[in-house]
PDB file of C-alpha atoms in Angstrom:
ATOM      1  CA  VAL A 661       3.908  14.754   0.922  1.00  0.00           C
ATOM      2  CA  TYR A 662       6.828  12.465   1.446  1.00  0.00           C
ATOM      3  CA  PRO A 663       7.666   9.681   2.044  1.00  0.00           C
ATOM      4  CA  ASN A 664       4.604   7.459   2.132  1.00  0.00           C
ATOM      5  CA  PRO A 665       4.617   5.551   4.377  1.00  0.00           C
ATOM      6  CA  VAL A 666       6.243   7.459   6.642  1.00  0.00           C
ATOM      7  CA  THR A 667       8.667   5.194   7.927  1.00  0.00           C
ATOM      8  CA  ALA A 668      10.671   7.960   9.976  1.00  0.00           C
ATOM      9  CA  ASN A 669       9.942  10.785  12.721  1.00  0.00           C
ATOM     10  CA  ASN A 670       9.928  13.054  10.182  1.00  0.00           C
ATOM     11  CA  ILE A 671       7.336  13.743   6.903  1.00  0.00           C
ATOM     12  CA  THR A 672       8.365  16.714   4.201  1.00  0.00           C
ATOM     13  CA  VAL A 673       5.874  18.987   2.236  1.00  0.00           C
ATOM     14  CA  GLN A 674       6.089  20.501  -1.117  1.00  0.00           C
ATOM     15  CA  PHE A 675       4.749  23.203  -1.558  1.00  0.00           C
ATOM     16  CA  ASN A 676       4.630  23.995  -6.207  1.00  0.00           C
ATOM     17  CA  LYS A 677       3.395  26.656  -7.641  1.00  0.00           C
ATOM     18  CA  VAL A 678       1.160  27.922  -4.611  1.00  0.00           C
ATOM     19  CA  PRO A 679       1.751  31.830  -3.847  1.00  0.00           C
ATOM     20  CA  LYS A 680       3.295  32.664  -1.463  1.00  0.00           C
ATOM     21  CA  GLY A 681       1.782  33.616   2.353  1.00  0.00           C
ATOM     22  CA  ASP A 682       1.209  31.994   5.655  1.00  0.00           C
ATOM     23  CA  TYR A 683       0.119  28.480   5.751  1.00  0.00           C
ATOM     24  CA  THR A 684      -0.991  25.599   7.909  1.00  0.00           C
ATOM     25  CA  VAL A 685      -0.350  22.349   8.344  1.00  0.00           C
ATOM     26  CA  GLU A 686      -2.431  20.123  10.227  1.00  0.00           C
ATOM     27  CA  LEU A 687      -2.386  16.411  11.249  1.00  0.00           C
ATOM     28  CA  THR A 688      -4.899  14.553  12.314  1.00  0.00           C
ATOM     29  CA  ASP A 689      -5.680  10.979  12.786  1.00  0.00           C
ATOM     30  CA  VAL A 690      -8.256   9.078  11.094  1.00  0.00           C
ATOM     31  CA  ILE A 691     -11.354  10.242  13.645  1.00  0.00           C
ATOM     32  CA  GLY A 692     -10.142  14.173  12.752  1.00  0.00           C
ATOM     33  CA  ARG A 693      -7.969  14.887  16.207  1.00  0.00           C
ATOM     34  CA  SER A 694      -5.943  17.213  15.786  1.00  0.00           C
ATOM     35  CA  VAL A 695      -2.228  15.109  16.399  1.00  0.00           C
ATOM     36  CA  MET A 696       0.612  18.215  14.781  1.00  0.00           C
ATOM     37  CA  GLN A 697       0.263  21.928  13.396  1.00  0.00           C
ATOM     38  CA  ARG A 698       2.685  24.344  12.745  1.00  0.00           C
ATOM     39  CA  LYS A 699       2.933  27.332  10.287  1.00  0.00           C
ATOM     40  CA  LEU A 700       4.785  28.144   8.447  1.00  0.00           C
ATOM     41  CA  THR A 701       5.218  30.359   5.353  1.00  0.00           C
ATOM     42  CA  VAL A 702       6.140  29.323   2.037  1.00  0.00           C
ATOM     43  CA  ALA A 703       8.794  32.391   0.311  1.00  0.00           C
ATOM     44  CA  SER A 704       9.761  30.551  -3.040  1.00  0.00           C
ATOM     45  CA  GLU A 705       8.293  28.335  -4.982  1.00  0.00           C
ATOM     46  CA  ASN A 706       9.068  24.886  -4.540  1.00  0.00           C
ATOM     47  CA  GLN A 707       9.462  24.414  -1.208  1.00  0.00           C
ATOM     48  CA  THR A 708       9.550  22.084   1.434  1.00  0.00           C
ATOM     49  CA  GLN A 709       9.452  22.237   4.689  1.00  0.00           C
ATOM     50  CA  VAL A 710      10.336  18.843   7.040  1.00  0.00           C
ATOM     51  CA  LEU A 711       8.354  18.444   9.452  1.00  0.00           C
ATOM     52  CA  PRO A 712       9.203  15.857  12.591  1.00  0.00           C
ATOM     53  CA  LEU A 713       6.489  14.026  14.024  1.00  0.00           C
ATOM     54  CA  ASN A 714       6.419  13.300  17.456  1.00  0.00           C
ATOM     55  CA  GLU A 715       7.114   9.244  18.322  1.00  0.00           C
ATOM     56  CA  SER A 716       4.390   8.780  20.615  1.00  0.00           C
ATOM     57  CA  ASN A 717       2.459   9.365  17.097  1.00  0.00           C
ATOM     58  CA  ALA A 718       1.420   5.803  16.529  1.00  0.00           C
ATOM     59  CA  ARG A 719       1.510   4.296  13.165  1.00  0.00           C
ATOM     60  CA  GLY A 720      -1.522   4.184  11.297  1.00  0.00           C
ATOM     61  CA  VAL A 721      -3.654   6.267   9.125  1.00  0.00           C
ATOM     62  CA  TYR A 722      -3.482  10.119   8.787  1.00  0.00           C
ATOM     63  CA  MET A 723      -4.226  13.539   6.413  1.00  0.00           C
ATOM     64  CA  VAL A 724      -1.884  16.394   6.418  1.00  0.00           C
ATOM     65  CA  LYS A 725      -4.467  19.342   5.417  1.00  0.00           C
ATOM     66  CA  VAL A 726      -2.532  22.426   4.635  1.00  0.00           C
ATOM     67  CA  TYR A 727      -5.159  25.717   5.187  1.00  0.00           C
ATOM     68  CA  ASP A 728      -4.295  29.068   3.760  1.00  0.00           C
ATOM     69  CA  VAL A 729      -4.783  32.361   5.634  1.00  0.00           C
ATOM     70  CA  ASP A 730      -7.495  32.366   5.557  1.00  0.00           C
ATOM     71  CA  LYS A 731      -8.938  28.765   7.296  1.00  0.00           C
ATOM     72  CA  GLN A 732      -9.666  27.476   3.015  1.00  0.00           C
ATOM     73  CA  SER A 733      -8.056  23.829   2.794  1.00  0.00           C
ATOM     74  CA  VAL A 734      -5.823  24.631  -0.515  1.00  0.00           C
ATOM     75  CA  PHE A 735      -4.562  20.588  -0.107  1.00  0.00           C
ATOM     76  CA  THR A 736      -5.497  17.423   1.545  1.00  0.00           C
ATOM     77  CA  GLN A 737      -3.352  13.767   1.512  1.00  0.00           C
ATOM     78  CA  LYS A 738      -3.806  10.876   3.242  1.00  0.00           C
ATOM     79  CA  VAL A 739      -0.066   9.336   4.642  1.00  0.00           C
ATOM     80  CA  VAL A 740       0.623   6.037   6.321  1.00  0.00           C
ATOM     81  CA  VAL A 741       2.977   6.290   9.844  1.00  0.00           C
ATOM     82  CA  GLN A 742       4.122   3.053  10.030  1.00  0.00           C
TER      83      GLN A 742
END
């Protein structure tokens, strides 16, 4: 996930060495509330996906979580929105 810290209204998630298939990317705030959720399909190795953030997202710390089709967490990273 980059850039970190986020200074614009976009984050980029790069999928390295994950099986092809459907995934859900979720952005949660520090108390666990979901502020964004996006479903996407990974079709190639090293695929990148740019996710726009709402301008209403406050500055602060968020968690980016990626779930597979079985709702199993495959990735989690903390990001800072400035």
